[in-house]
Amino acid sequence: MKNFGLFHHNQERTDRQVDAIVAECNKIIKHKKLKMKCFAV
């Protein structure tokens, strides 16, 4: 998998919260030395 899109159903989550989740996802990906990208849909 090259791209991992996150979709959330919680409409009460702010853009900042979603950005923080994506940042954490990308941090884990980098730590594991995977060649993929995480993003919010």
Coordinates of N, CA and C in Angstrom, one line a residue:
M1 N 0.9 -1.2 0.0 CA 0.0 0.0 0.0 C 0.9 1.2 0.0
K2 N 0.6 2.2 -0.9 CA 1.4 3.4 -0.9 C 0.7 4.6 -0.2
N3 N -0.6 4.6 -0.2 CA -1.4 5.6 0.4 C -2.4 5.1 1.4
F4 N -2.5 5.7 2.5 CA -3.5 5.3 3.6 C -4.4 6.5 3.9
G5 N -5.6 6.5 3.4 CA -6.5 7.6 3.7 C -7.4 7.4 4.9
L6 N -7.4 8.3 5.8 CA -8.2 8.2 7.0 C -9.5 9.0 6.8
F7 N -10.6 8.4 7.2 CA -11.9 9.0 7.1 C -12.5 8.9 8.5
H8 N -13.0 10.0 8.9 CA -13.7 10.0 10.3 C -15.1 10.3 10.2
H9 N -15.9 9.7 11.1 CA -17.3 9.9 11.1 C -17.7 10.9 12.2
N10 N -16.8 11.2 13.1 CA -17.1 12.1 14.2 C -17.0 13.6 13.7
Q11 N -18.2 14.1 13.5 CA -18.2 15.5 12.9 C -17.8 16.6 14.0
E12 N -17.7 16.2 15.2 CA -17.3 17.1 16.3 C -15.8 17.3 16.4
R13 N -15.1 16.4 15.7 CA -13.6 16.5 15.6 C -13.2 17.7 14.8
T14 N -12.3 18.5 15.3 CA -11.8 19.7 14.6 C -10.8 19.3 13.6
D15 N -10.5 20.3 12.7 CA -9.5 20.0 11.7 C -8.1 19.8 12.4
R16 N -7.9 20.5 13.4 CA -6.6 20.4 14.2 C -6.5 19.0 14.7
Q17 N -7.6 18.4 15.3 CA -7.5 17.1 15.8 C -7.3 16.0 14.7
V18 N -7.9 16.2 13.6 CA -7.7 15.3 12.5 C -6.2 15.4 12.0
D19 N -5.7 16.6 11.9 CA -4.3 16.8 11.5 C -3.4 16.2 12.5
A20 N -3.7 16.2 13.8 CA -2.9 15.5 14.8 C -2.9 14.0 14.6
I21 N -4.0 13.5 14.3 CA -4.1 12.0 14.0 C -3.3 11.6 12.8
V22 N -3.4 12.4 11.7 CA -2.6 12.2 10.5 C -1.1 12.3 10.8
A23 N -0.7 13.3 11.6 CA 0.7 13.5 12.0 C 1.2 12.3 12.7
E24 N 0.4 11.8 13.7 CA 0.8 10.6 14.5 C 0.9 9.4 13.5
C25 N 0.0 9.2 12.6 CA 0.0 8.1 11.7 C 1.3 8.2 10.8
N26 N 1.7 9.4 10.3 CA 2.9 9.5 9.6 C 4.2 9.3 10.4
K27 N 4.1 9.7 11.7 CA 5.2 9.4 12.6 C 5.5 7.9 12.7
I28 N 4.4 7.2 12.9 CA 4.5 5.7 13.0 C 5.1 5.1 11.7
I29 N 4.6 5.6 10.6 CA 5.0 5.1 9.3 C 6.5 5.4 9.2
K30 N 7.0 6.6 9.5 CA 8.4 6.9 9.4 C 9.2 6.1 10.3
H31 N 8.8 5.9 11.6 CA 9.5 5.1 12.6 C 9.7 3.6 12.1
K32 N 8.7 3.1 11.4 CA 8.7 1.7 10.9 C 9.4 1.6 9.5
K33 N 9.8 2.8 9.0 CA 10.5 2.9 7.7 C 9.7 2.3 6.6
L34 N 8.4 2.6 6.6 CA 7.5 2.2 5.6 C 7.5 3.3 4.5
K35 N 7.2 2.8 3.3 CA 7.2 3.8 2.1 C 5.7 4.0 1.8
M36 N 5.0 4.7 2.6 CA 3.6 5.0 2.4 C 3.3 6.4 3.0
K37 N 2.2 6.9 2.7 CA 1.8 8.2 3.2 C 0.4 8.1 3.7
C38 N 0.2 8.7 4.9 CA -1.1 8.8 5.5 C -1.7 10.2 5.3
F39 N -3.0 10.2 5.0 CA -3.7 11.5 4.8 C -5.1 11.4 5.2
A40 N -5.7 12.6 5.4 CA -7.2 12.6 5.8 C -8.0 12.8 4.5
V41 N -9.1 12.1 4.5 CA -10.0 12.2 3.3 C -11.1 13.1 3.6

